[in-house]
GROMACS .gro file of C-alpha atoms in nm:
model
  326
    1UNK     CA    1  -1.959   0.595  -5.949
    2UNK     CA    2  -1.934   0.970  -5.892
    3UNK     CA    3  -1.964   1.103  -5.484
    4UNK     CA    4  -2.306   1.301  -5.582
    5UNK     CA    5  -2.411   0.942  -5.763
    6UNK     CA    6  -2.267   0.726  -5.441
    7UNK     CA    7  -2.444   0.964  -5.134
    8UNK     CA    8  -2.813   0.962  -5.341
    9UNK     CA    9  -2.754   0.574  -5.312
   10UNK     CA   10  -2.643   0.572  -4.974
   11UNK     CA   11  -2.929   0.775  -4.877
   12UNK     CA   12  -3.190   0.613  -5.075
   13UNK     CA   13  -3.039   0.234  -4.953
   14UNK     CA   14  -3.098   0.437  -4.528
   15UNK     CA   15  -3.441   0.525  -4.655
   16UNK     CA   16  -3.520   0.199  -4.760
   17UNK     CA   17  -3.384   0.023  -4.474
   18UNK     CA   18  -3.584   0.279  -4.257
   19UNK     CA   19  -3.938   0.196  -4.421
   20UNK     CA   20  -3.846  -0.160  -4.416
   21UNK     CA   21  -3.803  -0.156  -4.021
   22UNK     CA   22  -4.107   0.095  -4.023
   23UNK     CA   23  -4.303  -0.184  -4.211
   24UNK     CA   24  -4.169  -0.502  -4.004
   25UNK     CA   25  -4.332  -0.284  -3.703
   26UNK     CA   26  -4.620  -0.212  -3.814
   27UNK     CA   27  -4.723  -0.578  -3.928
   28UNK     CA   28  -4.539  -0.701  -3.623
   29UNK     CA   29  -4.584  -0.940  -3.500
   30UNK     CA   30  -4.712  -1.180  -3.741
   31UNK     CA   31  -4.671  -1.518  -3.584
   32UNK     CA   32  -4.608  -1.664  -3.228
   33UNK     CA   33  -4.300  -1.494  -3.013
   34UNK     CA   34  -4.096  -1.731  -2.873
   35UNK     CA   35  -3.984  -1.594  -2.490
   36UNK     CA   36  -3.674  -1.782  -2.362
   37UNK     CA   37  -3.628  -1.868  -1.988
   38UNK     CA   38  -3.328  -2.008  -1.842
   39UNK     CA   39  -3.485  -2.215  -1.530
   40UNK     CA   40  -3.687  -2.522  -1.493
   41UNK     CA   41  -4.105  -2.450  -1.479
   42UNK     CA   42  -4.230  -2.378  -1.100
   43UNK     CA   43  -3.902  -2.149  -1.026
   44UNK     CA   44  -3.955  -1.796  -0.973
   45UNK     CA   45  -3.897  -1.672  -1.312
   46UNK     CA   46  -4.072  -1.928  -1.500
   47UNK     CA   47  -4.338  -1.818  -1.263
   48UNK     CA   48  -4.315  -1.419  -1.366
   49UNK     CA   49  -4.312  -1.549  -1.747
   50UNK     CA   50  -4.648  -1.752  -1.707
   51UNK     CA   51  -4.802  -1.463  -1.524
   52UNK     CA   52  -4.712  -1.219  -1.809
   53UNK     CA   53  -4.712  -1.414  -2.156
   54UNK     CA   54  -5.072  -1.480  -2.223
   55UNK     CA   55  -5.094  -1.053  -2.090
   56UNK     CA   56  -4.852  -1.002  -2.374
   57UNK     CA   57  -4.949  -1.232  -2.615
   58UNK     CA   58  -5.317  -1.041  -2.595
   59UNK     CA   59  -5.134  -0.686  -2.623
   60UNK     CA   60  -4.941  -0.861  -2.958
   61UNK     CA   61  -5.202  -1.047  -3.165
   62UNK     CA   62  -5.032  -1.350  -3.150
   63UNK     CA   63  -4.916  -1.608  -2.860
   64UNK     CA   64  -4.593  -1.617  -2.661
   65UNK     CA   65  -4.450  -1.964  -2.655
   66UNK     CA   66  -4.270  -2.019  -2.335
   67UNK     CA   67  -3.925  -2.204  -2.377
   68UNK     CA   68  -3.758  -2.317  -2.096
   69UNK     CA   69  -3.394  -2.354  -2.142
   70UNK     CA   70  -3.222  -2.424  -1.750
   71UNK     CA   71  -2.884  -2.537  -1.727
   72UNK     CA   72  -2.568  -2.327  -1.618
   73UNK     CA   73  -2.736  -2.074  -1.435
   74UNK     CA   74  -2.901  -1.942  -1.725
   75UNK     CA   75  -2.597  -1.903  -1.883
   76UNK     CA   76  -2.696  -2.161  -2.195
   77UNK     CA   77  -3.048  -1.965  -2.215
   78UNK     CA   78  -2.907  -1.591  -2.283
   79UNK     CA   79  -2.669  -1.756  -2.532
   80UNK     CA   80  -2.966  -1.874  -2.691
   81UNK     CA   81  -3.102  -1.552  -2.728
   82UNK     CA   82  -2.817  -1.353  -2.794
   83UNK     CA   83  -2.785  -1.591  -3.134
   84UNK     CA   84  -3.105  -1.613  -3.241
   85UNK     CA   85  -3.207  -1.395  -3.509
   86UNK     CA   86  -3.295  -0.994  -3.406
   87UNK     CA   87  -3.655  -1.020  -3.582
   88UNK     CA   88  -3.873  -1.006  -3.266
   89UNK     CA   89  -3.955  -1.350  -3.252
   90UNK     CA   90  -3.718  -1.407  -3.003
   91UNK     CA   91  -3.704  -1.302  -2.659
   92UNK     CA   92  -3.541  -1.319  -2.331
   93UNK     CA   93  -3.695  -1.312  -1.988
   94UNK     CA   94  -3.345  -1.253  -1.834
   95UNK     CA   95  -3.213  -1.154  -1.444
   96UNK     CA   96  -2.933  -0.971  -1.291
   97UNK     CA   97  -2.757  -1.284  -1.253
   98UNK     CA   98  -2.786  -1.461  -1.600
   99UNK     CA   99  -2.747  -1.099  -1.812
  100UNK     CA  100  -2.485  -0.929  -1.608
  101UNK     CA  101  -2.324  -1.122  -1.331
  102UNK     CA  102  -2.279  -1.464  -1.504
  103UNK     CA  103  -2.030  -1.277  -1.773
  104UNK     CA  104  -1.810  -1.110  -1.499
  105UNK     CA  105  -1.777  -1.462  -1.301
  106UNK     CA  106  -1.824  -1.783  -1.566
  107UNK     CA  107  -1.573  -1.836  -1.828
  108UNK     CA  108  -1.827  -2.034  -2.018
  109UNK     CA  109  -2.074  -1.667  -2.075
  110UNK     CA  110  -1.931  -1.561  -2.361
  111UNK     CA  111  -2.145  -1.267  -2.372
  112UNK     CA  112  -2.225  -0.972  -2.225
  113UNK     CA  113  -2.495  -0.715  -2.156
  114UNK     CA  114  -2.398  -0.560  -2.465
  115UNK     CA  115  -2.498  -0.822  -2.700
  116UNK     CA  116  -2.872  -0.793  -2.579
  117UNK     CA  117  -3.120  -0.516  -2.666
  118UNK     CA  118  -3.304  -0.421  -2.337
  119UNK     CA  119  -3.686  -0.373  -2.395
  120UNK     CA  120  -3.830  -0.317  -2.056
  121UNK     CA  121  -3.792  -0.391  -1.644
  122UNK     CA  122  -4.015  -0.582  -1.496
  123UNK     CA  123  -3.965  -0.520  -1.137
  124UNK     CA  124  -3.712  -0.593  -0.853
  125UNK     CA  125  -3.759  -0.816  -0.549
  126UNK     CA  126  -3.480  -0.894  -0.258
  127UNK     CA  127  -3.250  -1.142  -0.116
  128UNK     CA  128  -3.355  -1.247   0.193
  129UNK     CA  129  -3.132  -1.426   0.462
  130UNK     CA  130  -3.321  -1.712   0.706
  131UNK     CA  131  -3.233  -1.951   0.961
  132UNK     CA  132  -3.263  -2.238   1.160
  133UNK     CA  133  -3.519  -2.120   1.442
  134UNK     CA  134  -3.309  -2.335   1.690
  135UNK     CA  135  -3.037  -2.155   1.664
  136UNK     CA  136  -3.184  -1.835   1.832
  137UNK     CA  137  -3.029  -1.591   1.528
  138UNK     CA  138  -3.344  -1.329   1.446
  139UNK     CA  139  -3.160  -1.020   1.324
  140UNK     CA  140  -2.808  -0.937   1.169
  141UNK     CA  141  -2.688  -0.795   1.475
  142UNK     CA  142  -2.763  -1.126   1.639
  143UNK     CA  143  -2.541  -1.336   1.336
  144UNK     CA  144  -2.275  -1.094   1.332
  145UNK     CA  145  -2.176  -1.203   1.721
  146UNK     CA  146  -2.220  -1.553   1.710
  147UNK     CA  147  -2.021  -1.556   1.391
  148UNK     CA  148  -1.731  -1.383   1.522
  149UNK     CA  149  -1.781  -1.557   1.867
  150UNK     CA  150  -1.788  -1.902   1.742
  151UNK     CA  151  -1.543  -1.839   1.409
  152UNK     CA  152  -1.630  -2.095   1.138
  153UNK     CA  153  -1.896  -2.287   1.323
  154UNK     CA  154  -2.188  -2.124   1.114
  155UNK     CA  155  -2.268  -2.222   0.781
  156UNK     CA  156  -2.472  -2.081   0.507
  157UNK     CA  157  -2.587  -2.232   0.226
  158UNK     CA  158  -2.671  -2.006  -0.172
  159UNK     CA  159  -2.689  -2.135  -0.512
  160UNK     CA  160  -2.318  -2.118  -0.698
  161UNK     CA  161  -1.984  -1.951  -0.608
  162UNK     CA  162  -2.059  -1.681  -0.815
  163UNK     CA  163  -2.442  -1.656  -0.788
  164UNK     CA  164  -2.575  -1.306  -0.670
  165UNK     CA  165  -2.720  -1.453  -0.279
  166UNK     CA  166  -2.345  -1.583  -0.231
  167UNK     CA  167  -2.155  -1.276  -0.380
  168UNK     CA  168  -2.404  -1.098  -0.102
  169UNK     CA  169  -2.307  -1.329   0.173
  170UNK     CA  170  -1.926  -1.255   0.085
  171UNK     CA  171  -1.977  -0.917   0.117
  172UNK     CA  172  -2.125  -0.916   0.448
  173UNK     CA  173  -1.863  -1.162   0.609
  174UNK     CA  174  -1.575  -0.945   0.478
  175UNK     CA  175  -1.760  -0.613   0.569
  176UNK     CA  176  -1.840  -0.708   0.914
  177UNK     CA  177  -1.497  -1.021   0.977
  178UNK     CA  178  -1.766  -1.241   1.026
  179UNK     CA  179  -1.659  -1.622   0.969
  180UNK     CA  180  -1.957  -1.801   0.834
  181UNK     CA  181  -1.860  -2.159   0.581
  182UNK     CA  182  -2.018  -2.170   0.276
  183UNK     CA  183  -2.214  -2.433   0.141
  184UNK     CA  184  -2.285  -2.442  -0.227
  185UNK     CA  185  -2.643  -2.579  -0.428
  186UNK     CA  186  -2.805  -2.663  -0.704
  187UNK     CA  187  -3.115  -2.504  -0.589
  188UNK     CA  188  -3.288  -2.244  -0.360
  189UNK     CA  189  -3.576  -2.460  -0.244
  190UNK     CA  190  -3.359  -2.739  -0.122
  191UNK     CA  191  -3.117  -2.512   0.068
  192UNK     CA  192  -3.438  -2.411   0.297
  193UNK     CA  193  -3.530  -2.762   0.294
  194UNK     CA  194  -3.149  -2.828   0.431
  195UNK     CA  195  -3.221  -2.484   0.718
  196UNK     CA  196  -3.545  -2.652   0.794
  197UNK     CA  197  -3.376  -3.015   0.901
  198UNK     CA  198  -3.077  -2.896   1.009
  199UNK     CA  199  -2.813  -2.964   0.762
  200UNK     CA  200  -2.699  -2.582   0.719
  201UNK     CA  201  -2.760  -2.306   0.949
  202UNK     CA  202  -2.875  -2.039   0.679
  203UNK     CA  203  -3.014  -1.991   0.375
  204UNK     CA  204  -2.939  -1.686   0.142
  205UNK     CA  205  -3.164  -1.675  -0.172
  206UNK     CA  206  -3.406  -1.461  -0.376
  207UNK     CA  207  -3.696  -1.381  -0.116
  208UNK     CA  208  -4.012  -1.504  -0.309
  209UNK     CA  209  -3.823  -1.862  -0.308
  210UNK     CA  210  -3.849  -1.815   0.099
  211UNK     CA  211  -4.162  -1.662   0.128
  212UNK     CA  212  -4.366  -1.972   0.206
  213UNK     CA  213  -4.138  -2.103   0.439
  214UNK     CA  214  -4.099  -1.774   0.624
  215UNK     CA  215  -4.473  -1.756   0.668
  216UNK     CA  216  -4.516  -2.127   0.808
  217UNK     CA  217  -4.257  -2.041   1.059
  218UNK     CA  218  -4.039  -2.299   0.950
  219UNK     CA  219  -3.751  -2.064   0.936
  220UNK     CA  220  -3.622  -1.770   1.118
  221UNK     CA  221  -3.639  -1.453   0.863
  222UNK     CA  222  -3.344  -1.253   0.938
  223UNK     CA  223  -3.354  -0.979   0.698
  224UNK     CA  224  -3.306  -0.860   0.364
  225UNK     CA  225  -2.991  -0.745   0.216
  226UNK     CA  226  -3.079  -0.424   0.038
  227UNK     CA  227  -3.104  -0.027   0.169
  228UNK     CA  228  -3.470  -0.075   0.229
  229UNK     CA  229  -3.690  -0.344   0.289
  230UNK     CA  230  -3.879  -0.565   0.110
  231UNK     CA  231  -4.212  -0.549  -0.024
  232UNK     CA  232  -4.231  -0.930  -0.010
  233UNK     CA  233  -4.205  -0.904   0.366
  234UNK     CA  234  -4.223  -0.552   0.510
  235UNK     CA  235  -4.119  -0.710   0.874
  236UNK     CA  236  -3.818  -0.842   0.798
  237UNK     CA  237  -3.561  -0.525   0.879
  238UNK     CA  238  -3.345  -0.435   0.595
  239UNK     CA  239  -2.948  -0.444   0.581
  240UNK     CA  240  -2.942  -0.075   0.571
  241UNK     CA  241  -3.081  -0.091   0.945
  242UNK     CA  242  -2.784  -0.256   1.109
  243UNK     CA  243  -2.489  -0.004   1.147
  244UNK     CA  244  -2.265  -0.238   1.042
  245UNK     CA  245  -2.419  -0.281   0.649
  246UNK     CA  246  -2.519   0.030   0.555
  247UNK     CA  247  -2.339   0.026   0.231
  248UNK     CA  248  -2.526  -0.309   0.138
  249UNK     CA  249  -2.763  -0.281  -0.119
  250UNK     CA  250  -2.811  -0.625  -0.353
  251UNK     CA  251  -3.136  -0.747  -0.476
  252UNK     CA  252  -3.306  -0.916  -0.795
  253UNK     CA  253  -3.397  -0.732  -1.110
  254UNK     CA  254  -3.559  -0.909  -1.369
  255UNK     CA  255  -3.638  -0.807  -1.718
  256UNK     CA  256  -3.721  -0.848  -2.110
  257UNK     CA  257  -3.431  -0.850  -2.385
  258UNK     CA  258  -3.392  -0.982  -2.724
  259UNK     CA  259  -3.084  -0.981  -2.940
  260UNK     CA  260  -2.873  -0.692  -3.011
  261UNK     CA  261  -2.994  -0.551  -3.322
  262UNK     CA  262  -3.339  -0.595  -3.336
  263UNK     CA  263  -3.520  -0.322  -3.526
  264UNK     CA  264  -3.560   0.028  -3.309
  265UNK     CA  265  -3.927   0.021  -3.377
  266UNK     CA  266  -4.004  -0.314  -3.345
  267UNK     CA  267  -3.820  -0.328  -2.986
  268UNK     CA  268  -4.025  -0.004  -2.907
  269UNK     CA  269  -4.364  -0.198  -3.001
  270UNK     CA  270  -4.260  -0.477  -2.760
  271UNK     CA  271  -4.200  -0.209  -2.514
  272UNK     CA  272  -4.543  -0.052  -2.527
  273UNK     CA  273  -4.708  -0.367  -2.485
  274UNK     CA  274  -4.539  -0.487  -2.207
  275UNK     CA  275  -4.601  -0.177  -2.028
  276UNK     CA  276  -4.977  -0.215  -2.106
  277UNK     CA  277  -4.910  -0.547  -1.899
  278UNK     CA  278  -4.686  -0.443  -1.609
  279UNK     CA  279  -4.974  -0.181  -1.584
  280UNK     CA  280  -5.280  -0.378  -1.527
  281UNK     CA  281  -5.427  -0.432  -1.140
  282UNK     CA  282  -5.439  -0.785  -1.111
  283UNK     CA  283  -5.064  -0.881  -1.270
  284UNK     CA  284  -4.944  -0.605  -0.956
  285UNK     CA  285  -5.147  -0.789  -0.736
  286UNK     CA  286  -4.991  -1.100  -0.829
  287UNK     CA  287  -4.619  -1.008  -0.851
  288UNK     CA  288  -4.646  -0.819  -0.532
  289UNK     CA  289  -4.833  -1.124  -0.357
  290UNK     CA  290  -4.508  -1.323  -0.497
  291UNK     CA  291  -4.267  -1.006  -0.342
  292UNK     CA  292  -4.163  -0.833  -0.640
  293UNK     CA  293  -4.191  -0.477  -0.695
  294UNK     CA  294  -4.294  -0.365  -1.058
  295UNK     CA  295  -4.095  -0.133  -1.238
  296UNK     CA  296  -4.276   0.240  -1.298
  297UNK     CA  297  -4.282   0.205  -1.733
  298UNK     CA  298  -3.929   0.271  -1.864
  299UNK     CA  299  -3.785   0.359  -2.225
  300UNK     CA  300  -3.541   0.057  -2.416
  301UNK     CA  301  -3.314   0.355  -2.342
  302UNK     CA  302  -3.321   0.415  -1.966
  303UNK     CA  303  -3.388   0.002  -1.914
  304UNK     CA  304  -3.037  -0.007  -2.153
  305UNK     CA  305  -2.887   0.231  -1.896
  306UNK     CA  306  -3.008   0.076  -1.598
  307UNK     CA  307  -2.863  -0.246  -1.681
  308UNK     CA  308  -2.513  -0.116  -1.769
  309UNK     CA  309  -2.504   0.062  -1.430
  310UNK     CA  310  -2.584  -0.273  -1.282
  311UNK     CA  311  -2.296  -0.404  -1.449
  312UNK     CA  312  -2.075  -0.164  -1.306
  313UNK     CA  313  -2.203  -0.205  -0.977
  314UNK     CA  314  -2.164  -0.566  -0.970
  315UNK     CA  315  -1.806  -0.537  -1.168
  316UNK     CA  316  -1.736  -0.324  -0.835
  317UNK     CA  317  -1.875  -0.624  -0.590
  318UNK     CA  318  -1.719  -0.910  -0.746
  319UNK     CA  319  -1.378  -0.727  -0.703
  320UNK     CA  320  -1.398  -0.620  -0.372
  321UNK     CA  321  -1.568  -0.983  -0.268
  322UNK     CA  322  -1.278  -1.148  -0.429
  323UNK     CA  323  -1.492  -1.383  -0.593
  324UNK     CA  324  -1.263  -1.532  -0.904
  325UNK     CA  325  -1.364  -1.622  -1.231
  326UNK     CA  326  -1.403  -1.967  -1.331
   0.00000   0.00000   0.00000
């Protein structure tokens, strides 16, 4: 075959492959979408993903199928997704921990970011820090003394070693020398159940998992540990108050992916429609009644870049926290 001969087929085979993806977008999609989730039903994602698949599933044509997949942090659930076939018909409803932190701190994510395509944000909500109300502690300023008056007393209980509420709680005991004994667990809801009777002092976790018990009074809200505070619970001061933690800024982002590779405009549909969701009155009523701020509508692009500067960030965290791989 001649060069003139070989670049005519070269083209031609890019056209073709171009009208093909065209084609698989514009019938897209033509059966149910499956939309992974990598936590048991009732958690807080699980939650977001019932809230916003029958929204999508209108915007689509066709339902989306809610798969739970828990286990390993979420870990077994973006694996899932990152091998399932890039047609569309799979997709992720992934977090900052499972998609970018889980990769830098488990040996068992053999993934990373990079082997997802990012389709669109779906908002942000905070890490909140409570106590036991008999303990007196009701702002930072308050835990920072008592920890370094009373050195390894305290204790604090988050989910995992490497989970994003205990790579937080690090940070602030090496940024202010506070001496505070962790306590790992399974779960969010039982560590406030374990605040609430007295088992562990505090509780570090996502802030919608507190909410409730912050608003029966059954624990001590002692802030959030981001620049700014929380829509969840506007009272509660932010980390970025206290002198001591300006430079702390963690909280929860949670978005949609699918597998890397999935058609351009197929992965721009998807984008559209979830937009179309995030947009509508009574879905922002709901996430921000559950503390989560929504996204403003975002490109695959600037969601892609987003999430890669969250990797860095974190990449920067987990090294200065210490925390090791496993």
């Amino acid at each position: 075959m001649n060069r003139l001969n070989f670049a005519v087929r070269t083209i031609a085979i890019g056209l073709g492959l171009a009208a093909s993806n065209s084609f698989a977008a514009e019938g897209y999609p033509t059966q149910p979408v499956k939309m992974i989730v990598g936590y048991a039903p009732g958690g807080s994602v699980d939650t977001f993903a019932r809230i916003v698949a029958p929204k999508l599933g209108a915007e689509l044509g066709q339902p989306i199928v809610i798969e739970n997949v828990p286990g390993a942090g979420g870990i077994i659930a973006v694996t899932r997704a990152v091998n399932a076939k890039p047609d569309g018909y799979t997709i992720l409803m992934g977090i900052v921990s499972d998609v970018v932190i889980a990769p830098l701190v488990q040996n068992s994510a053999k993934y990373t970011y990079k082997d997802l395509t990012a389709i669109a944000p779906l908002g942000i909500s905070g890490v909140g820090l409570v106590a036991n109300p008999q303990l007196g502690i009701r702002t930072f300023g308050d835990l920072i003394r008592r920890a370094k008056a009373e050195p390894g007393k305290l204790t604090y209980g988050a989910t995992g070693v490497g989970s994003l509420p205990a790579i937080a709680m690090e940070s602030f005991k090496k940024t202010t020398g506070a001496d505070i004994t962790f306590i790992p667990y399974a779960s969010a809801s039982k560590i406030a159940t374990d605040v609430i009777g007295g088992n562990v002092d505090l509780a570090i976790s996502g802030l919608p998992a507190l909410l409730e018990f912050i608003k029966s009074g059954r624990v001590t809200p002692i802030g959030v540990m981001s620049h700014e505070r929380d829509i969840g619970n506007l009272e509660m001061p932010s980390a970025g108050e206290t002198p001591e933690l300006k430079g702390m800024d963690y909280y929860f982002w949670t978005g949609i992916f699918a597998p890397g590779e999935t058609p351009e405009p197929v992965v721009k549909k998807l984008n559209a429609a979830f937009a179309r969701v995030m947009a509508q009155p009574d879905v922002q009523e709901r996430f921000k009644a559950l503390g989560v701020k929504v996204s403003p509508p975002t490109s695959p692009g600037q969601f892609g870049q987003f999430v890669a500067n969250s990797h860095q960030q974190w990449a920067t965290a987990i090294q200065e926290a210490g925390v090791p791989k496993q």
